[in-house]
């Protein structure tokens, strides 16, 4: 009986210690463990004594009974086996106790580290963890010179604008989607331009807007010709600016065959005008065109009226008050919620060049006077696609958008446009290895932007990024004639005007001063 009790306690002790090794230990648990260990040791000692006493009595009985000598030999062997079994189990218990003490020490030290680190955490824990990961990765690099350290310090000191881009982007996308659905319902039987899904463009969606609450969320809405119409792009005169301007020529298309098959509409070319006027709405030529060319101002005015009439059935009307701001070439909206926060949205219109990422759009031009039938060539969709492409290629801690954002803030109030800056940075992104745009390279890249701009001013030449550039990523779909075209000089106006060039150099020196002030004071 004592043997059975002994082995029962052994099994209990092994299970108890194995369970405690796998769990985290606190003070109360360790105290209970020690008490349990003392109890088990006392019980095993008592049982060993009883077992020893029992074996002695049995040995005496076997000696008195000589006829059962073989039993004595068998018991001696059994006693030897029990001794070694008990010794092995005791060694196992000793090893488990040592492991328990080691585990307890590790838990204590890890809990101390957690408590000390929790006391030093900042309120913005996620941002700090990201910065720590970046600093650890930077420290693992061999490049640890002073300029890299200075770049990291300066990047931290700059006051970056805080934008709730994710939430506002969803609001803008919802608005664009709702307007598209309403247009499909209300304008199906009309002959106005057919609205296509909006495309997010501009600095805000690209991630480098220098603004904060007054950031403008820009959408480009592609236009397709309605039934019985066709669009043809005609390259216009460039004039004094290097920008390429187009006209959208609207032509009527015969629909007699379609009329016979579906009886949907009357052919604008082959039906009498009186019948068309009586039984069918006016063609696009009679509504939004001037001299058979699509008119920018008429198109913008028509779309603004459409948004006003459609707003009542848009779900966002329950959360925002909408105001259409004055514009002759786009639709600018100001949305205000119940708390008074405003959201600015600008929707421009575009006609796609073939199947490419290049459009002609209704955006403003730099010329003082532009006919309302002029549609400047727009690269906004291709630029947004370029930055999305770069986002997939650069390291996860790339600082290229921060460099662009910081310089865009410096340019405010100067004679340099953000498009000039954007072109410079795109050229550098396409030239400098992408691993060189990390946080520790911030100062080097900012100085590189400054030097590149100075060289372009001195040479009076800044090549357009897409026209004539053979190094454009293949993911961007350009018209066939783009790579074979002559490079477009964005600084062409400096070539023949010394006064304008001298003013640009003065602006550059002023820009350098503002750059140094931002690096020193952070704003």
Coordinates of C-alpha atoms in Angstrom, one line a residue:
X1 CA 0.0 0.0 0.0
X2 CA 2.8 2.4 0.8
X3 CA 4.3 1.7 -2.6
X4 CA 1.1 2.7 -4.4
X5 CA 0.8 5.9 -2.3
X6 CA 4.4 6.7 -3.1
X7 CA 4.1 6.4 -6.8
X8 CA 0.8 8.3 -6.7
X9 CA 2.5 11.3 -5.1
X10 CA 5.3 11.0 -7.6
X11 CA 2.9 11.4 -10.5
X12 CA 1.1 14.3 -8.8
X13 CA 4.4 16.1 -8.2
X14 CA 5.6 15.6 -11.8
X15 CA 2.2 16.9 -13.2
X16 CA 2.3 19.8 -10.8
X17 CA 5.8 20.9 -11.7
X18 CA 5.2 20.5 -15.5
X19 CA 2.2 22.7 -15.3
X20 CA 4.0 25.4 -13.4
X21 CA 6.9 25.5 -15.9
X22 CA 4.6 26.4 -18.8
X23 CA 2.8 29.2 -17.0
X24 CA 3.8 32.6 -16.0
X25 CA 4.7 32.8 -12.3
X26 CA 3.6 35.5 -9.9
X27 CA 4.5 35.8 -6.2
X28 CA 1.5 33.9 -4.9
X29 CA 2.0 31.1 -7.3
X30 CA 5.7 30.7 -6.4
X31 CA 4.8 30.6 -2.7
X32 CA 2.2 27.9 -3.3
X33 CA 4.7 26.0 -5.4
X34 CA 7.3 26.0 -2.6
X35 CA 4.7 24.9 0.0
X36 CA 3.7 22.1 -2.4
X37 CA 7.3 21.1 -2.9
X38 CA 8.0 20.9 0.9
X39 CA 4.8 18.8 1.4
X40 CA 5.8 16.4 -1.4
X41 CA 9.3 16.0 0.0
X42 CA 7.9 15.2 3.5
X43 CA 5.5 12.7 2.1
X44 CA 8.1 10.9 0.0
X45 CA 10.4 10.7 3.0
X46 CA 7.7 9.2 5.2
X47 CA 6.8 6.7 2.5
X48 CA 10.4 5.7 1.9
X49 CA 10.8 5.0 5.6
X50 CA 7.6 2.9 5.7
X51 CA 8.8 1.1 2.6
X52 CA 12.2 0.4 4.1
X53 CA 10.6 -0.9 7.3
X54 CA 8.3 -3.1 5.3
X55 CA 11.1 -4.6 3.3
X56 CA 13.1 -5.4 6.5
X57 CA 10.1 -7.3 8.1
X58 CA 9.7 -9.2 4.9
X59 CA 13.3 -10.1 4.8
X60 CA 13.1 -11.5 8.3
X61 CA 10.1 -13.6 7.4
X62 CA 11.9 -15.0 4.3
X63 CA 14.9 -16.0 6.4
X64 CA 12.7 -17.9 8.9
X65 CA 11.1 -19.7 6.0
X66 CA 14.0 -21.4 4.3
X67 CA 11.7 -23.3 2.0
X68 CA 10.9 -20.0 0.3
X69 CA 14.5 -18.9 -0.5
X70 CA 13.7 -18.1 -4.1
X71 CA 11.1 -15.5 -2.8
X72 CA 13.9 -13.7 -0.9
X73 CA 16.0 -13.5 -4.0
X74 CA 13.1 -12.2 -6.0
X75 CA 12.3 -9.6 -3.4
X76 CA 15.9 -8.5 -3.3
X77 CA 15.8 -7.9 -7.0
X78 CA 12.5 -6.0 -6.7
X79 CA 14.0 -3.9 -3.9
X80 CA 17.0 -3.0 -6.1
X81 CA 14.6 -2.0 -9.0
X82 CA 12.5 0.2 -6.6
X83 CA 15.6 1.9 -5.3
X84 CA 16.8 2.9 -8.8
X85 CA 13.3 4.0 -9.9
X86 CA 13.0 6.2 -6.8
X87 CA 16.4 7.7 -7.5
X88 CA 15.6 8.4 -11.1
X89 CA 12.3 10.2 -10.2
X90 CA 14.1 12.2 -7.6
X91 CA 16.6 13.4 -10.2
X92 CA 13.8 14.3 -12.5
X93 CA 12.1 16.4 -9.7
X94 CA 15.4 18.1 -9.0
X95 CA 15.8 19.1 -12.7
X96 CA 12.2 20.4 -12.8
X97 CA 12.8 22.5 -9.7
X98 CA 16.0 24.0 -11.3
X99 CA 14.0 24.8 -14.4
X100 CA 11.3 26.4 -12.3
X101 CA 13.7 28.7 -10.6
X102 CA 15.3 29.7 -14.0
X103 CA 11.8 30.3 -15.5
X104 CA 10.8 32.4 -12.5
X105 CA 13.9 34.5 -12.8
X106 CA 13.3 35.1 -16.6
X107 CA 9.7 36.1 -15.9
X108 CA 10.8 38.6 -13.2
X109 CA 13.3 40.2 -15.5
X110 CA 10.9 40.4 -18.5
X111 CA 8.2 41.9 -16.3
X112 CA 10.7 44.5 -15.0
X113 CA 11.6 45.4 -18.6
X114 CA 7.9 45.7 -19.6
X115 CA 7.1 47.9 -16.7
X116 CA 10.1 50.2 -17.3
X117 CA 9.3 50.5 -21.1
X118 CA 5.6 51.2 -20.4
X119 CA 6.5 54.2 -18.2
X120 CA 8.5 55.8 -21.1
X121 CA 5.9 55.3 -23.9
X122 CA 4.5 58.4 -25.7
X123 CA 0.8 59.0 -26.2
X124 CA 1.2 58.2 -29.9
X125 CA 2.4 54.6 -29.5
X126 CA 2.1 53.4 -33.0
X127 CA 4.1 56.3 -34.5
X128 CA 6.9 55.9 -31.9
X129 CA 7.1 52.2 -32.6
X130 CA 7.5 52.9 -36.3
X131 CA 10.2 55.4 -35.7
X132 CA 12.0 53.0 -33.4
X133 CA 11.9 50.3 -36.1
X134 CA 13.2 52.7 -38.6
X135 CA 16.0 53.8 -36.3
X136 CA 17.0 50.2 -35.6
X137 CA 17.1 49.4 -39.3
X138 CA 19.1 52.5 -39.9
X139 CA 21.6 51.6 -37.1
X140 CA 22.1 48.2 -38.7
X141 CA 23.4 49.9 -41.8
X142 CA 27.1 50.6 -42.2
X143 CA 26.4 54.2 -43.2
X144 CA 26.6 56.0 -39.8
X145 CA 28.2 59.3 -40.9
X146 CA 27.3 62.6 -39.3
X147 CA 25.3 63.8 -42.4
X148 CA 23.0 60.8 -42.2
X149 CA 22.4 61.4 -38.4
X150 CA 21.8 65.1 -39.2
X151 CA 19.3 64.1 -41.9
X152 CA 17.3 62.0 -39.4
X153 CA 17.3 64.8 -36.8
X154 CA 16.1 67.4 -39.2
X155 CA 13.4 65.2 -40.6
X156 CA 12.0 64.7 -37.1
X157 CA 12.1 68.4 -36.3
X158 CA 10.1 69.6 -39.2
X159 CA 6.4 70.3 -38.4
X160 CA 4.6 68.1 -40.9
X161 CA 0.9 68.9 -41.6
X162 CA -1.5 66.4 -40.2
X163 CA -4.2 65.2 -42.6
X164 CA -7.1 62.8 -42.2
X165 CA -6.6 61.7 -45.7
X166 CA -8.1 58.2 -45.4
X167 CA -11.5 59.3 -44.0
X168 CA -11.8 62.3 -46.4
X169 CA -10.7 60.2 -49.3
X170 CA -13.6 57.8 -48.6
X171 CA -16.0 60.7 -48.5
X172 CA -14.8 62.0 -51.8
X173 CA -15.0 58.6 -53.4
X174 CA -18.6 58.1 -52.1
X175 CA -19.6 61.5 -53.5
X176 CA -18.1 60.7 -56.9
X177 CA -19.7 57.2 -57.0
X178 CA -23.1 58.6 -56.1
X179 CA -23.0 61.4 -58.7
X180 CA -22.1 58.8 -61.3
X181 CA -25.1 56.6 -60.4
X182 CA -27.4 59.6 -60.5
X183 CA -26.1 60.7 -63.8
X184 CA -26.7 57.2 -65.2
X185 CA -30.3 57.4 -64.1
X186 CA -31.1 61.0 -65.1
X187 CA -29.0 61.5 -68.2
X188 CA -29.6 58.1 -69.9
X189 CA -31.9 59.4 -72.6
X190 CA -30.1 62.8 -73.1
X191 CA -27.3 63.7 -75.4
X192 CA -24.9 65.3 -72.8
X193 CA -21.4 63.8 -72.3
X194 CA -21.4 60.4 -70.6
X195 CA -19.6 60.6 -67.2
X196 CA -17.1 57.9 -66.5
X197 CA -15.7 56.8 -63.0
X198 CA -13.7 59.6 -61.4
X199 CA -9.9 59.3 -61.1
X200 CA -8.1 60.6 -58.0
X201 CA -5.3 63.0 -59.0
X202 CA -3.3 65.8 -57.5
X203 CA -0.9 66.3 -54.6
X204 CA -3.5 65.4 -51.9
X205 CA -4.2 61.9 -53.2
X206 CA -0.5 61.5 -54.1
X207 CA 0.4 62.1 -50.5
X208 CA 2.5 65.3 -50.5
X209 CA 0.0 68.1 -50.2
X210 CA 1.6 71.1 -48.2
X211 CA -1.9 72.1 -46.9
X212 CA -3.8 70.9 -43.9
X213 CA -7.5 71.5 -43.4
X214 CA -7.8 73.5 -46.7
X215 CA -6.4 70.6 -48.8
X216 CA -8.2 70.3 -52.1
X217 CA -9.2 66.8 -53.2
X218 CA -9.1 66.7 -57.0
X219 CA -11.0 64.3 -59.2
X220 CA -10.7 64.0 -63.0
X221 CA -14.0 62.8 -64.6
X222 CA -13.4 61.3 -68.1
X223 CA -16.1 62.2 -70.6
X224 CA -17.3 59.9 -73.4
X225 CA -19.4 61.1 -76.4
X226 CA -23.1 60.4 -76.2
X227 CA -25.0 58.3 -78.7
X228 CA -24.8 59.6 -82.2
X229 CA -21.6 61.7 -81.5
X230 CA -17.9 61.2 -81.7
X231 CA -14.9 63.1 -80.2
X232 CA -11.8 63.9 -82.2
X233 CA -8.8 65.6 -80.6
X234 CA -7.1 68.3 -82.6
X235 CA -3.7 69.7 -81.6
X236 CA -3.8 73.5 -81.3
X237 CA -1.2 76.2 -81.4
X238 CA 1.2 76.1 -78.5
X239 CA 1.6 79.9 -78.5
X240 CA 4.1 81.3 -76.0
X241 CA 3.8 78.5 -73.5
X242 CA 5.4 75.0 -73.9
X243 CA 2.1 73.3 -72.9
X244 CA 0.3 71.4 -75.6
X245 CA -3.3 72.6 -76.1
X246 CA -6.1 70.6 -77.9
X247 CA -9.6 71.2 -79.2
X248 CA -12.3 68.5 -78.8
X249 CA -14.0 68.4 -82.2
X250 CA -17.6 67.0 -81.9
X251 CA -19.0 65.2 -84.9
X252 CA -22.4 63.6 -85.5
X253 CA -22.4 59.9 -86.4
X254 CA -25.0 58.1 -88.5
X255 CA -27.3 55.9 -86.3
X256 CA -29.7 54.7 -89.0
X257 CA -28.7 51.1 -88.7
X258 CA -29.0 51.3 -84.9
X259 CA -32.3 53.0 -85.2
X260 CA -33.6 50.1 -87.3
X261 CA -32.4 47.5 -84.9
X262 CA -33.3 49.0 -81.5
X263 CA -35.5 52.0 -82.4
X264 CA -33.8 54.0 -79.6
X265 CA -33.2 57.3 -81.3
X266 CA -33.5 59.3 -84.5
X267 CA -30.4 59.8 -86.6
X268 CA -29.2 63.4 -86.3
X269 CA -27.8 63.2 -89.8
X270 CA -30.7 61.8 -91.8
X271 CA -33.9 62.9 -90.1
X272 CA -35.6 66.3 -90.7
X273 CA -34.7 68.9 -88.2
X274 CA -38.4 69.5 -87.3
X275 CA -38.9 65.9 -86.4
X276 CA -35.7 65.8 -84.3
X277 CA -36.8 69.0 -82.5
X278 CA -40.2 67.5 -81.8
X279 CA -39.4 63.9 -80.9
X280 CA -35.8 64.0 -79.5
X281 CA -33.6 66.1 -77.3
X282 CA -31.0 68.5 -78.8
X283 CA -27.6 67.1 -79.8
X284 CA -24.4 67.9 -78.0
X285 CA -23.5 70.4 -80.8
X286 CA -26.5 72.5 -79.8
X287 CA -25.9 72.4 -76.0
X288 CA -22.3 72.4 -74.9
X289 CA -20.3 73.2 -78.1
X290 CA -19.1 76.4 -79.8
X291 CA -18.5 76.1 -83.5
X292 CA -18.6 72.3 -83.3
X293 CA -15.9 72.2 -80.5
X294 CA -16.7 71.2 -76.9
X295 CA -16.7 74.3 -74.8
X296 CA -15.0 74.1 -71.4
X297 CA -17.1 76.8 -69.8
X298 CA -20.4 75.5 -71.0
X299 CA -19.4 72.0 -69.8
X300 CA -18.5 73.3 -66.4
X301 CA -21.7 75.3 -66.0
X302 CA -23.8 72.3 -67.1
X303 CA -22.1 70.0 -64.6
X304 CA -22.5 72.5 -61.8
X305 CA -26.2 72.7 -62.4
X306 CA -26.4 68.9 -62.5
X307 CA -24.7 68.6 -59.1
X308 CA -27.1 71.1 -57.6
X309 CA -30.1 69.2 -58.8
X310 CA -28.7 65.8 -57.9
X311 CA -27.5 66.7 -54.4
X312 CA -30.9 66.1 -52.8
X313 CA -30.8 62.4 -53.7
X314 CA -27.1 61.9 -52.7
X315 CA -26.7 60.2 -49.3
X316 CA -24.0 62.6 -48.2
X317 CA -26.6 65.5 -48.2
X318 CA -27.8 64.2 -44.8
X319 CA -24.4 64.9 -43.3
X320 CA -23.0 67.8 -45.3
X321 CA -24.2 71.2 -46.5
X322 CA -23.0 71.7 -50.1
X323 CA -22.0 74.9 -51.8
X324 CA -20.9 75.2 -55.4
X325 CA -18.0 77.7 -55.6
X326 CA -17.5 79.9 -58.6
X327 CA -15.4 78.3 -61.4
X328 CA -15.3 78.7 -65.2
X329 CA -13.5 75.4 -66.0
X330 CA -14.3 72.9 -63.2
X331 CA -16.8 72.1 -60.5
X332 CA -15.6 73.2 -57.0
X333 CA -17.6 72.1 -54.0
X334 CA -17.4 73.1 -50.4
X335 CA -18.9 70.5 -48.0
X336 CA -19.5 71.5 -44.4
X337 CA -20.5 69.1 -41.7
X338 CA -22.4 69.8 -38.5
X339 CA -19.3 70.6 -36.5
X340 CA -18.2 73.2 -39.0
X341 CA -15.3 71.4 -40.6
X342 CA -15.1 71.9 -44.4
X343 CA -14.0 69.7 -47.2
X344 CA -13.0 71.1 -50.6
X345 CA -13.4 69.0 -53.8
X346 CA -12.6 70.0 -57.3
X347 CA -13.8 68.0 -60.3
X348 CA -12.2 68.7 -63.6
X349 CA -13.2 67.1 -66.9
X350 CA -11.1 65.2 -69.4
X351 CA -11.1 63.4 -72.7
X352 CA -8.7 60.4 -73.0
X353 CA -6.1 60.2 -75.7
X354 CA -6.8 56.7 -77.1
X355 CA -6.2 54.1 -74.4
X356 CA -3.4 56.0 -72.7
X357 CA -3.0 57.7 -69.3
X358 CA -2.8 61.1 -71.0
X359 CA -5.9 63.3 -71.1
X360 CA -6.9 66.7 -72.4
X361 CA -8.6 68.4 -69.5
X362 CA -10.6 71.5 -68.5
X363 CA -7.9 72.7 -66.0
X364 CA -6.6 76.3 -66.0
X365 CA -3.7 77.3 -68.2
X366 CA -0.9 79.7 -67.6
X367 CA -1.9 81.8 -70.6
X368 CA -3.6 85.2 -69.8
X369 CA -6.3 84.5 -72.4
X370 CA -7.4 81.0 -73.4
X371 CA -10.4 80.4 -75.7
X372 CA -13.1 78.4 -74.0
X373 CA -12.7 75.6 -76.6
X374 CA -9.1 75.0 -75.5
X375 CA -8.4 71.8 -73.6
X376 CA -4.8 71.7 -72.3
X377 CA -3.0 68.4 -72.3
X378 CA -3.1 66.9 -68.8
X379 CA -0.6 64.4 -67.3
X380 CA -2.3 64.2 -63.9
X381 CA -3.4 60.6 -64.3
X382 CA 0.0 59.5 -65.5
X383 CA 1.7 61.3 -62.6
X384 CA -0.6 59.8 -60.0
X385 CA 0.1 56.4 -61.5
X386 CA 3.8 57.1 -61.4
X387 CA 3.7 57.8 -57.6
X388 CA 1.7 54.7 -57.0
X389 CA 4.3 52.7 -59.0
X390 CA 7.1 54.3 -56.9
X391 CA 5.2 53.5 -53.7
X392 CA 5.5 49.8 -54.6
X393 CA 9.2 50.0 -55.4
X394 CA 10.7 52.2 -52.6
X395 CA 11.6 50.9 -49.2
X396 CA 8.8 50.9 -46.6
X397 CA 10.4 53.9 -44.8
X398 CA 11.0 55.9 -47.9
X399 CA 10.9 59.7 -47.4
X400 CA 10.5 60.9 -51.0
X401 CA 7.0 62.2 -50.4
X402 CA 8.2 64.1 -47.3
X403 CA 10.9 65.7 -49.3
X404 CA 8.4 66.8 -51.9
X405 CA 6.0 68.0 -49.2
X406 CA 8.6 70.0 -47.3
X407 CA 9.8 71.7 -50.5
X408 CA 6.2 72.5 -51.6
X409 CA 5.8 74.4 -48.4
X410 CA 9.0 76.3 -49.0
X411 CA 7.7 77.3 -52.5
X412 CA 4.6 79.0 -51.2
X413 CA 4.8 82.7 -52.1
X414 CA 7.7 82.3 -54.6
X415 CA 7.6 82.5 -58.3
X416 CA 8.2 78.7 -58.7
X417 CA 5.2 76.5 -59.3
X418 CA 4.7 73.2 -57.5
X419 CA 4.6 71.5 -60.9
X420 CA 8.2 72.6 -61.5
X421 CA 9.1 71.0 -58.1
X422 CA 7.1 67.9 -58.9
X423 CA 8.9 67.5 -62.3
X424 CA 12.3 67.8 -60.5
X425 CA 11.5 65.2 -57.9
X426 CA 10.1 62.8 -60.5
X427 CA 13.4 63.1 -62.5
X428 CA 15.4 62.4 -59.3
X429 CA 13.2 59.4 -58.3
X430 CA 13.8 58.0 -61.8
X431 CA 17.6 58.5 -61.5
X432 CA 18.8 58.0 -57.9
X433 CA 18.6 54.5 -56.5
X434 CA 15.4 54.1 -54.5
X435 CA 17.3 52.9 -51.5
X436 CA 18.7 56.4 -51.2
X437 CA 15.3 58.0 -50.2
X438 CA 15.1 56.8 -46.6
X439 CA 14.8 59.0 -43.6
X440 CA 18.5 59.2 -43.0
X441 CA 19.0 60.5 -46.5
X442 CA 16.6 63.4 -46.0
X443 CA 19.2 66.2 -45.9
X444 CA 21.0 64.7 -49.0
X445 CA 17.8 64.5 -51.0
X446 CA 16.7 68.0 -50.1
X447 CA 20.1 69.4 -51.1
X448 CA 19.9 67.3 -54.3
X449 CA 16.6 68.9 -55.2
X450 CA 18.1 72.4 -54.6
X451 CA 21.2 71.6 -56.8
X452 CA 19.1 70.1 -59.6
X453 CA 16.8 73.2 -59.6
X454 CA 19.8 75.5 -59.7
X455 CA 21.4 73.6 -62.6
X456 CA 18.1 73.8 -64.5
X457 CA 17.9 77.5 -63.9
X458 CA 21.5 78.1 -65.0
X459 CA 21.0 76.0 -68.2
X460 CA 17.5 77.5 -68.7
X461 CA 16.2 74.0 -69.3
X462 CA 13.9 71.6 -67.4
X463 CA 12.7 68.7 -69.5
X464 CA 9.1 67.5 -69.2
X465 CA 9.0 64.1 -67.5
X466 CA 6.8 62.3 -70.0
X467 CA 7.4 63.9 -73.4
X468 CA 10.6 62.6 -75.0
X469 CA 11.7 60.7 -71.9
X470 CA 12.7 57.1 -72.7
X471 CA 13.0 56.1 -69.0
X472 CA 9.4 56.4 -68.1
X473 CA 8.3 53.2 -66.3
X474 CA 6.5 50.7 -68.6
X475 CA 3.5 50.6 -66.3
X476 CA 2.5 54.0 -67.5
X477 CA 0.6 53.9 -70.8
X478 CA 1.7 56.8 -73.0
X479 CA 0.6 57.6 -76.6
X480 CA 2.9 56.1 -79.3
X481 CA 4.4 59.5 -80.2
X482 CA 5.4 60.5 -76.7
X483 CA 8.8 58.7 -76.5
X484 CA 9.7 59.8 -80.0
X485 CA 8.7 63.4 -79.4
X486 CA 11.2 66.2 -78.9
X487 CA 11.8 66.8 -75.2
X488 CA 9.6 69.7 -73.9
X489 CA 11.5 72.4 -72.1
X490 CA 9.4 73.8 -69.2
X491 CA 11.9 76.7 -68.8
X492 CA 11.6 77.8 -72.4
X493 CA 10.4 81.2 -71.3
X494 CA 13.8 81.9 -69.7
X495 CA 15.7 81.4 -72.9
X496 CA 14.8 84.6 -74.7
X497 CA 14.0 86.8 -71.7
X498 CA 17.1 87.9 -69.7
X499 CA 15.0 89.8 -67.2
X500 CA 12.8 86.8 -66.4
X501 CA 15.8 84.7 -66.0
X502 CA 17.5 87.2 -63.6
X503 CA 14.2 87.3 -61.6
X504 CA 14.2 83.5 -61.4
X505 CA 17.7 83.4 -60.1
X506 CA 16.8 86.0 -57.4
X507 CA 13.8 83.8 -56.5
X508 CA 16.1 80.9 -56.2
X509 CA 18.4 82.7 -53.7
X510 CA 15.3 83.6 -51.7
X511 CA 14.3 79.9 -51.9
X512 CA 17.7 78.9 -50.4
X513 CA 17.2 81.2 -47.5
X514 CA 13.8 79.8 -46.8
X515 CA 15.2 76.3 -47.1
X516 CA 17.8 77.0 -44.4
X517 CA 15.2 78.5 -42.1
X518 CA 13.0 75.4 -42.4
X519 CA 16.0 73.2 -41.6
X520 CA 17.0 75.3 -38.6
X521 CA 13.6 76.1 -37.1
X522 CA 11.5 73.2 -38.5
X523 CA 8.9 75.4 -40.1

